mmCIF file of C-alpha atoms and ligand atoms in Angstrom:
data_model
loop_
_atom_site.group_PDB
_atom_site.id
_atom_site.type_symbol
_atom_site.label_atom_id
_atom_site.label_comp_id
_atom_site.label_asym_id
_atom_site.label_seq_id
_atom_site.Cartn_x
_atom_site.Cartn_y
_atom_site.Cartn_z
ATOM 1 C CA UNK E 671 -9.477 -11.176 16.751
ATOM 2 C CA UNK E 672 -5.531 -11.028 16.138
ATOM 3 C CA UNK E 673 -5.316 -7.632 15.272
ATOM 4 C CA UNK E 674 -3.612 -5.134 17.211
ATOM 5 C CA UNK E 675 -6.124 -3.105 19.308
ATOM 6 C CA UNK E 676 -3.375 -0.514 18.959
ATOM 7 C CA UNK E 677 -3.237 0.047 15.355
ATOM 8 C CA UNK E 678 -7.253 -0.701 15.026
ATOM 9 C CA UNK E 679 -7.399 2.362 17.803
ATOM 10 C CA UNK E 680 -5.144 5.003 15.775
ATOM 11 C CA UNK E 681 -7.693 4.308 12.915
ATOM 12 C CA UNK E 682 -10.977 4.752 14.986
ATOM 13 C CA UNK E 683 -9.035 7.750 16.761
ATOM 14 C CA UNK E 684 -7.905 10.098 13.781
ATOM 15 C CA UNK E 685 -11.359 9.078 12.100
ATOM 16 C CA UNK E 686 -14.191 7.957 14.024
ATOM 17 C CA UNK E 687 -13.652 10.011 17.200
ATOM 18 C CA UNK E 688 -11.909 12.924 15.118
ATOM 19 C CA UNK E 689 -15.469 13.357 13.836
ATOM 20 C CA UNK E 690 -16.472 15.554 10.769
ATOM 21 C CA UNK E 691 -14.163 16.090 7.664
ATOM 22 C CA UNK E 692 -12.129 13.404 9.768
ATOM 23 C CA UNK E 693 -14.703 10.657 9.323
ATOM 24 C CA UNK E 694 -15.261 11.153 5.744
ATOM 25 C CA UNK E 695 -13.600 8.310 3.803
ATOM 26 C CA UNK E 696 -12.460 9.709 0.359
ATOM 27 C CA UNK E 697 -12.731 8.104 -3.066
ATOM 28 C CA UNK E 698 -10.050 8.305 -5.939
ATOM 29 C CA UNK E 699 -13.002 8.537 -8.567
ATOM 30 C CA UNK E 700 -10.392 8.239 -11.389
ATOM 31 C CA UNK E 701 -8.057 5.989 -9.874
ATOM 32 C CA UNK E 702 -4.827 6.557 -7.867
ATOM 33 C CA UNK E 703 -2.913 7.635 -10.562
ATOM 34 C CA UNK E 704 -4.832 10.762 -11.183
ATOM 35 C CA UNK E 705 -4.820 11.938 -7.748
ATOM 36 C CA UNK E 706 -1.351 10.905 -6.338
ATOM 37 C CA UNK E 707 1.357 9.266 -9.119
ATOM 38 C CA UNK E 708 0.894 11.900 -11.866
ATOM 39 C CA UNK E 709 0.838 15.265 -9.956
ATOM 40 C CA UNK E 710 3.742 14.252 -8.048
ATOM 41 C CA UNK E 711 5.747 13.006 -11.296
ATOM 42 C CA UNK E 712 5.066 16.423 -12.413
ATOM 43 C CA UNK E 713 6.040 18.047 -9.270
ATOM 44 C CA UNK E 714 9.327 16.761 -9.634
ATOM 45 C CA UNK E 715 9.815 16.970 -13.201
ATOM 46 C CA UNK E 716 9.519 20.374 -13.021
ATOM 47 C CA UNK E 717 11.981 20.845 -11.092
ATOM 48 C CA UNK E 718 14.590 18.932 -13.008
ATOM 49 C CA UNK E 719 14.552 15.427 -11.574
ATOM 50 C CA UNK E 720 13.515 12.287 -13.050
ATOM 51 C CA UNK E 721 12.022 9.082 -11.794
ATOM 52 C CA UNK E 722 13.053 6.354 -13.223
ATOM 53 C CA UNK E 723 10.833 2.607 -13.329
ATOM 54 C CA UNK E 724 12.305 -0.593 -13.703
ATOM 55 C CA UNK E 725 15.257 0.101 -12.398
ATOM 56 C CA UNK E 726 15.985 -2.104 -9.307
ATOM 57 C CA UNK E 727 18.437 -1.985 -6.756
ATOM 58 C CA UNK E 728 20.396 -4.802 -5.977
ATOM 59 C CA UNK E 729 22.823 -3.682 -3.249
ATOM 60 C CA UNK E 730 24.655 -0.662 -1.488
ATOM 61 C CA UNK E 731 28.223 0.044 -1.031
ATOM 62 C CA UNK E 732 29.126 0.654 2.689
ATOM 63 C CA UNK E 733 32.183 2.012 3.968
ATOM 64 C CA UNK E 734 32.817 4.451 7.156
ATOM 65 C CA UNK E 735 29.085 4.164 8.645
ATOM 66 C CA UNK E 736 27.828 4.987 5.057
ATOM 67 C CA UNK E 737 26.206 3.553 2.046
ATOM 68 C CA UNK E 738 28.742 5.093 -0.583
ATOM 69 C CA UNK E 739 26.609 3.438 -3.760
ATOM 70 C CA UNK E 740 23.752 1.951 -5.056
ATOM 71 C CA UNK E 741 24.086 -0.926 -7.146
ATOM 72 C CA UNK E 742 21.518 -1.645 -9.667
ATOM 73 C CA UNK E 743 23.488 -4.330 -11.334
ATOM 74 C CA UNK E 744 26.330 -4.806 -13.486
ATOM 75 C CA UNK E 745 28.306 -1.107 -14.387
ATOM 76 C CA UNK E 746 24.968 0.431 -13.030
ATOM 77 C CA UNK E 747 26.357 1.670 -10.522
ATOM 78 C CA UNK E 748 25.567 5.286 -8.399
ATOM 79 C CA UNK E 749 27.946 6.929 -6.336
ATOM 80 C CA UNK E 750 26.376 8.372 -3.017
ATOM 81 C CA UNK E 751 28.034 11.954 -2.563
ATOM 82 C CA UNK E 752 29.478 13.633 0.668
ATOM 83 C CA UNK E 753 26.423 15.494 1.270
ATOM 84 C CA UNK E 754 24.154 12.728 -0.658
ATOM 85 C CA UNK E 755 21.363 10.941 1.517
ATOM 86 C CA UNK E 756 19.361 8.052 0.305
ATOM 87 C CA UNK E 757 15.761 7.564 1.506
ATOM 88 C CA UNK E 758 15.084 3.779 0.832
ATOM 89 C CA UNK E 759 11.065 3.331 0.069
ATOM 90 C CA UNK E 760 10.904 -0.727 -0.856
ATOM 91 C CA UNK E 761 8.617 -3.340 0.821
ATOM 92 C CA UNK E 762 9.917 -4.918 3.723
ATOM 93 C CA UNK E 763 11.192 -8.328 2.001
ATOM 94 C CA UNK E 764 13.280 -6.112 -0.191
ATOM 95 C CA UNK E 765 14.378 -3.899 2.136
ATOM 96 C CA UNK E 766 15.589 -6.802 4.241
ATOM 97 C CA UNK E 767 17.546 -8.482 1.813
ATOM 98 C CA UNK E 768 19.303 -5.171 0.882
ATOM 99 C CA UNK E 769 20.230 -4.484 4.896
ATOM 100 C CA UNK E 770 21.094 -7.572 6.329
ATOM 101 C CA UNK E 771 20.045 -7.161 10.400
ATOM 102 C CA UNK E 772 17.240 -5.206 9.539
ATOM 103 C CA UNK E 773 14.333 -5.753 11.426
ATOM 104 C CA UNK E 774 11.057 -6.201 9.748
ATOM 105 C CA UNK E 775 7.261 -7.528 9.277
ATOM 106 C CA UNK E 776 7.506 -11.419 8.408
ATOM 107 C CA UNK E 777 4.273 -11.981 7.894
ATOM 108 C CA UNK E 778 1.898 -10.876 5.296
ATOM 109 C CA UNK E 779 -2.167 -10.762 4.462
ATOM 110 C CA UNK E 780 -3.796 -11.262 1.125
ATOM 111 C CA UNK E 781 -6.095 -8.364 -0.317
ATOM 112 C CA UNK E 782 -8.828 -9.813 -2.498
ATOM 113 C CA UNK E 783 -10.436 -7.368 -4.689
ATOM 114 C CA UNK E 784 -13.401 -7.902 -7.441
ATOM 115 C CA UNK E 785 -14.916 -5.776 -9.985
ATOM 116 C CA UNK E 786 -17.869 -6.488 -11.856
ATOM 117 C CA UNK E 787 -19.221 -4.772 -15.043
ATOM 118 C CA UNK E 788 -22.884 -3.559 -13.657
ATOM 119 C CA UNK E 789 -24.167 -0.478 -13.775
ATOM 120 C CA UNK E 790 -25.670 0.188 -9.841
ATOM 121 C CA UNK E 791 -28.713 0.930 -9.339
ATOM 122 C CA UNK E 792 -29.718 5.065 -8.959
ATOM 123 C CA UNK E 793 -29.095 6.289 -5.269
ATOM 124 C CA UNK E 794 -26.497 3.512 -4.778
ATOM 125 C CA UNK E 795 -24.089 4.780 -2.018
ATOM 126 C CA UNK E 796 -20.568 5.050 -3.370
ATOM 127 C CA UNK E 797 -19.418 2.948 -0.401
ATOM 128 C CA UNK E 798 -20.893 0.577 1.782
ATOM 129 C CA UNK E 799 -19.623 -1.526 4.541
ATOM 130 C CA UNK E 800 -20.693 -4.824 4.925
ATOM 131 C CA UNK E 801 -20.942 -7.139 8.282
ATOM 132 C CA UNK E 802 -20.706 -10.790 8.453
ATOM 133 C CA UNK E 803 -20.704 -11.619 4.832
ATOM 134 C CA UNK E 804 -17.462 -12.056 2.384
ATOM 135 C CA UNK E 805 -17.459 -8.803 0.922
ATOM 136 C CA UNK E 806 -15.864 -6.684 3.322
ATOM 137 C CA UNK E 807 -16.689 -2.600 1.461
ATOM 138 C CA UNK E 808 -18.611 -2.460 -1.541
ATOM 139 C CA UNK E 809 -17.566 0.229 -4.439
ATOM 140 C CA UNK E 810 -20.054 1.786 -6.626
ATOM 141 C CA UNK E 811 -19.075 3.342 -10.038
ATOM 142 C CA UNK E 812 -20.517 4.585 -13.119
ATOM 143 C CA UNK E 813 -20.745 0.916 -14.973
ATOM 144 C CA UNK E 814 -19.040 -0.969 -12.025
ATOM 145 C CA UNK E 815 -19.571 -2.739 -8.780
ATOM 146 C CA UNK E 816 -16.388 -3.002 -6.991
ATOM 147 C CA UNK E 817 -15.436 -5.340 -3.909
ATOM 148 C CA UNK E 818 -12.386 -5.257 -1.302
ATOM 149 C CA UNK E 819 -11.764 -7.632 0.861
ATOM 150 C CA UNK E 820 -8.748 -7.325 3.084
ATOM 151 C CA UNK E 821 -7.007 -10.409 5.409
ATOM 152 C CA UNK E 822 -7.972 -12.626 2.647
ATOM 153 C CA UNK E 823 -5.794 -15.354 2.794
ATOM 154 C CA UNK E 824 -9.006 -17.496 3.468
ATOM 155 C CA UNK E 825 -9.782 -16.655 -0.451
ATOM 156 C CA UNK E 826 -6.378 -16.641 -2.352
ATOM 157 C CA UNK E 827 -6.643 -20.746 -3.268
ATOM 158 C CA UNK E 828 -10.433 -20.379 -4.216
ATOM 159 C CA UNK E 829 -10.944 -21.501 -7.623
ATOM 160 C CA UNK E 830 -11.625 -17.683 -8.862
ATOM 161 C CA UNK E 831 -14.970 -18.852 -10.782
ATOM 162 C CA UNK E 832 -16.581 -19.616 -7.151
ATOM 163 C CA UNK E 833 -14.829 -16.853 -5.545
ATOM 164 C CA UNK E 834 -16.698 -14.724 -7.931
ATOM 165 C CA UNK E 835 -19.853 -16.408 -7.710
ATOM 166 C CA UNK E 836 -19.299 -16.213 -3.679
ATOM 167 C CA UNK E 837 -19.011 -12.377 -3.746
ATOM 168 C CA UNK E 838 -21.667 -11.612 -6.972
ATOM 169 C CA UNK E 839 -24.330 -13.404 -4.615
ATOM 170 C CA UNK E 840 -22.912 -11.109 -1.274
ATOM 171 C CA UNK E 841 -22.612 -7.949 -3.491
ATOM 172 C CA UNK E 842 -26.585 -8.603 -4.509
ATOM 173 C CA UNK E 843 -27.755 -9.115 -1.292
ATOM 174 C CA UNK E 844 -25.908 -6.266 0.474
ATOM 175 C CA UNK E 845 -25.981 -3.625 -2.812
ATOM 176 C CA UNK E 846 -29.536 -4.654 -3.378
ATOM 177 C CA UNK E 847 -29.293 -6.022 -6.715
ATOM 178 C CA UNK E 848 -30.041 -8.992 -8.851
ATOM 179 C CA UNK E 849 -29.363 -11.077 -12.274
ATOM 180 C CA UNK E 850 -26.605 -13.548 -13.463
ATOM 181 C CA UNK E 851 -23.078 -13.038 -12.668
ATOM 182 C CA UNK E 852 -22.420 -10.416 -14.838
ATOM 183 C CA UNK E 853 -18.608 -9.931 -16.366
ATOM 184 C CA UNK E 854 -15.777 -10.146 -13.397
ATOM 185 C CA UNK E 855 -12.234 -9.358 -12.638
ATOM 186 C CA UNK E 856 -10.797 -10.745 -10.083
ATOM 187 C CA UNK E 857 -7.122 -9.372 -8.331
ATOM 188 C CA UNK E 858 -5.939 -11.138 -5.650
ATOM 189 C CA UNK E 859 -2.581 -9.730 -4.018
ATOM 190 C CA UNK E 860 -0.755 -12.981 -1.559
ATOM 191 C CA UNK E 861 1.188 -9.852 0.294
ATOM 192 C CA UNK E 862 -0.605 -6.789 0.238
ATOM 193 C CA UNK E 863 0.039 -5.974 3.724
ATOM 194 C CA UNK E 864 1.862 -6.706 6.494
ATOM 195 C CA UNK E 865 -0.324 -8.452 9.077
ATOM 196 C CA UNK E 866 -1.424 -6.217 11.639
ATOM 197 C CA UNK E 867 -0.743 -8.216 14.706
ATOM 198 C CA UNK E 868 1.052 -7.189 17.988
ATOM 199 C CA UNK E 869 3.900 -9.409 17.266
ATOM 200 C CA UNK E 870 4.399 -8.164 13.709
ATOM 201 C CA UNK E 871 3.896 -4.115 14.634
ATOM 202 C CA UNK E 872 6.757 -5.153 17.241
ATOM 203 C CA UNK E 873 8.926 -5.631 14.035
ATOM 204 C CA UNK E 874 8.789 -2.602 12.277
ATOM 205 C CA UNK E 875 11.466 -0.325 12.241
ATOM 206 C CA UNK E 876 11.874 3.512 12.311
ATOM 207 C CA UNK E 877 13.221 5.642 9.968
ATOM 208 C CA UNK E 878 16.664 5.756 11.026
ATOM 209 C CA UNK E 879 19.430 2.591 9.919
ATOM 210 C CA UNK E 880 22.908 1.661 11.429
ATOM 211 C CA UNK E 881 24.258 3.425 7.818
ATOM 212 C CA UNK E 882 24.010 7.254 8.536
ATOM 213 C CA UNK E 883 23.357 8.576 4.936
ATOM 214 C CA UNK E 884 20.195 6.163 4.663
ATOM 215 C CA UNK E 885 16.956 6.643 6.045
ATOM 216 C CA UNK E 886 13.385 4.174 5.588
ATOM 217 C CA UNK E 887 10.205 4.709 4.625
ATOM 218 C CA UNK E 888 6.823 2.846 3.567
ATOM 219 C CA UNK E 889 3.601 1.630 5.178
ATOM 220 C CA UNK E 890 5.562 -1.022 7.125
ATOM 221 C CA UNK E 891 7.740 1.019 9.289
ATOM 222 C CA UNK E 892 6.805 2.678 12.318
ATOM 223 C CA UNK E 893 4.321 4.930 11.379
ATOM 224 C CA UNK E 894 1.482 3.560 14.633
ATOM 225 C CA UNK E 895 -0.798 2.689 11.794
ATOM 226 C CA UNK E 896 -1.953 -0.393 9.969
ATOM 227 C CA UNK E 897 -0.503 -0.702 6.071
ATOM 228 C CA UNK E 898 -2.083 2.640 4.605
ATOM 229 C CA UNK E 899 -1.216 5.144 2.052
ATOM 230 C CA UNK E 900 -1.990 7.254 4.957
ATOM 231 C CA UNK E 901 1.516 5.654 6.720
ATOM 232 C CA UNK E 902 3.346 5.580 3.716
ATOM 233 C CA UNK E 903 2.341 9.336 2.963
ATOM 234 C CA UNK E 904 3.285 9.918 6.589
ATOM 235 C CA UNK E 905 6.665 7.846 6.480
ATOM 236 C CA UNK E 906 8.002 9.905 3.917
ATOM 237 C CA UNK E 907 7.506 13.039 5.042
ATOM 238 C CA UNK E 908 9.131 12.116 8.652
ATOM 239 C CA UNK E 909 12.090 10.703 6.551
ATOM 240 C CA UNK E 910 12.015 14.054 4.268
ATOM 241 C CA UNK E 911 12.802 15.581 7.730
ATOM 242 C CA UNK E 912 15.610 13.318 9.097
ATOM 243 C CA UNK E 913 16.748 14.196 5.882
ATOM 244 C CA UNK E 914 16.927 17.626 5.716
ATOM 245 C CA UNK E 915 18.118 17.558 9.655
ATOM 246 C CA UNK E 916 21.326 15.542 8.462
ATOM 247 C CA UNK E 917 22.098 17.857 5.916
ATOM 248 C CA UNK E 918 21.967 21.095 8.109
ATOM 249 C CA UNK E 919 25.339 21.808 9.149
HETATM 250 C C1 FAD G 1142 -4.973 -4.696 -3.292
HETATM 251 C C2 FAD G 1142 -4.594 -3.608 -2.353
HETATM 252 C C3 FAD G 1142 -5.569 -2.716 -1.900
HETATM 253 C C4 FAD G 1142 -5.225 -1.677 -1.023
HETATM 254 N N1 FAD G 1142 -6.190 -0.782 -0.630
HETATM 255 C C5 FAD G 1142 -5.847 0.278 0.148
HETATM 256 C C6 FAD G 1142 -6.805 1.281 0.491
HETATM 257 O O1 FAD G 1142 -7.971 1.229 0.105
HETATM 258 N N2 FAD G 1142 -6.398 2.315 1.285
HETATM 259 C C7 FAD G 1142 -5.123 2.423 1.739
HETATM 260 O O2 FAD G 1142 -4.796 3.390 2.424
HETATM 261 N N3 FAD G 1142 -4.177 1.484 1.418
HETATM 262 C C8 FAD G 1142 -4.518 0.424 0.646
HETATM 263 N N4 FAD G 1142 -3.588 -0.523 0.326
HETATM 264 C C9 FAD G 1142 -2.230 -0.394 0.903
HETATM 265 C C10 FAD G 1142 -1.416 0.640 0.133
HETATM 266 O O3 FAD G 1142 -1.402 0.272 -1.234
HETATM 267 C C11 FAD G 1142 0.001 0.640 0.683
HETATM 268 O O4 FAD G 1142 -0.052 0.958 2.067
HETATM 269 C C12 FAD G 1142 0.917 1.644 -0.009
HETATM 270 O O5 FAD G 1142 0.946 1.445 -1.411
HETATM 271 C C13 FAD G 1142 2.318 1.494 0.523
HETATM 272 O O6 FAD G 1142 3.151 2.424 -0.132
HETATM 273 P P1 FAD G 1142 4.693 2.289 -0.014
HETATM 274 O O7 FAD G 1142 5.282 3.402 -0.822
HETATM 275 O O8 FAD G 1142 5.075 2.149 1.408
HETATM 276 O O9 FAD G 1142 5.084 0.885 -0.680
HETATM 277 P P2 FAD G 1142 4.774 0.303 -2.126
HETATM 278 O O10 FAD G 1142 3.572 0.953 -2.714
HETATM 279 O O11 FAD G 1142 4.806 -1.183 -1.955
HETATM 280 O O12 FAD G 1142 6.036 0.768 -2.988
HETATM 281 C C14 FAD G 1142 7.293 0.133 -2.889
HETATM 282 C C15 FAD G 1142 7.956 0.217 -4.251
HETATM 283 O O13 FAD G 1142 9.284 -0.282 -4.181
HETATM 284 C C16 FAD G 1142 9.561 -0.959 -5.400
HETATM 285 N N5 FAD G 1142 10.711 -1.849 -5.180
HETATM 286 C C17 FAD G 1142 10.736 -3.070 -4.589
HETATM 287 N N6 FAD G 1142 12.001 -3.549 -4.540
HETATM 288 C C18 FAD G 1142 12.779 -2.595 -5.112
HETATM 289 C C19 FAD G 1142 14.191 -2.508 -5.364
HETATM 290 N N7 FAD G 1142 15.062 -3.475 -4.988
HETATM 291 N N8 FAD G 1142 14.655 -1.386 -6.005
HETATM 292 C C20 FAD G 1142 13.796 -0.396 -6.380
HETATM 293 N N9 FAD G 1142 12.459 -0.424 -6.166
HETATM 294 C C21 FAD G 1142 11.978 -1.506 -5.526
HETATM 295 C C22 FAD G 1142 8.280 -1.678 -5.711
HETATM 296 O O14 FAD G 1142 8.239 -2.031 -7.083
HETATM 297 C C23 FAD G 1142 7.256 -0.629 -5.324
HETATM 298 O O15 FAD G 1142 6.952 0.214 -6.423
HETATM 299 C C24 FAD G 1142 -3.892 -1.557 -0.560
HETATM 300 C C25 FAD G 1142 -2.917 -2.463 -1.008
HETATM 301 C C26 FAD G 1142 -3.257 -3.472 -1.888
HETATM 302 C C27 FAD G 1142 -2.185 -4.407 -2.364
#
């Protein structure tokens, strides 16, 4: 009932409405990693850049309308060139502690996920969508049963043995399965997205910052949809732009 009928309406839009190849959700069989991280590691690595983990950024150097460093801490320090322009790609907290004024999402919503060790029955369908229970969509892999359940701040202080119970006894009525709680993982993530509210899709900011040289991107800016990979996908590529606008002469 709080969400924004805006956001909900971009989703049912591009997908519902869109119709065909636009309403079919897609499954990263092997995980995220296979399908998005690796190829584009390689992408770049092959063409002689590097990525770098673990390597956080603390603050910028600003001078003359510009962010003239990064600052990772200590002597690690990176000078921004003349024709040098930074995308910054950090979750809002972060990126509002590293540009004071910024203007961004406050508030947050749990994601509760749970996997069980099951194999599903034959004919299972790899996703199903479940009404009025706590599951929310309903995975099925080869030797797993997996749950999402998004908004969940409801379930984040639930001692995790009844949370699992809770969801085992949902995921056997709506999967159509039965038996003992079988083995269980359970991940819950306190700020997995910002919450979707008119107020909060008020605060996010576009891709352009006061500094000229910098530029944002990630699911929380204004991409007109809820906290996707979708948005994040799409907020890099209209920063990749901004980008290559500044640096035509
Ligand atoms: C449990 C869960 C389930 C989800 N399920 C789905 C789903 O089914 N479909 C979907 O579309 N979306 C889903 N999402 C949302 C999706 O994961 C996000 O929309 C997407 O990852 C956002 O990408 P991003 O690049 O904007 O930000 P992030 O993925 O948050 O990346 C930001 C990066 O910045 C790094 N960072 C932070 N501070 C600094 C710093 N100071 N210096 C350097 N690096 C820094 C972080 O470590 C992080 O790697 C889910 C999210 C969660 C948590």
């Amino acid at each position: 009932p709080e969400g924004s009928a805006g956001l909900a309406g971009a989703i049912v839009r591009e997908t519902l409405l869109a119709g065909g190849q636009a309403c079919r959700p897609l499954i990263a069989r092997d995980g995220l990693s296979a399908v998005l991280i690796e190829p584009a590691v390689k992408f770049l690595q092959e063409r002689g850049h590097t990525v770098q983990l673990g390597h956080e950024l603390r603050s910028f150097t600003t001078g003359d309308g510009k962010a003239s460093a990064l600052n990772f801490g200590g002597e690690d320090v990176i000078q921004i060139g003349e024709g040098d322009v930074v995308v910054m790609a950090v979750p809002p907290r972060a990126a509002a502690s590293l540009l004071p004024g910024l203007k961004t999402p406050t508030e947050f919503r749990a994601i509760v996920n749970a996997h069980f060790r099951f194999e599903p029955p034959p004919g299972s369908a790899p996703i199903l969508g479940v009404i009025g229970g706590v599951v929310e969509w309903l995975f099925a892999f080869p030797n797993r049963l997996s749950v999402t359940i998004s908004n969940g701040d409801r379930l984040v202080d639930m001692p995790r043995e009844e949370l699992a119970q809770a969801i085992w006894n949902d995921v056997c009525e709506a999967g159509g399965v039965s038996g003992e709680l079988p083995p269980w993982q359970i991940v819950r993530e306190r700020r997995a997205t910002f919450a979707a509210t008119p107020a909060q899709n008020a605060l996010r900011p576009g891709p352009a910052t006061a500094l000229k040289n910098l530029f944002l991107a990630g699911d929380w800016t204004a991409t007109g949809l809820p906290a996707t990979i979708e948005g994040s996908v799409r907020s890099g590529d209209r920063a990749a732009d901004l980008v290559l606008a500044a640096k035509r002469p």
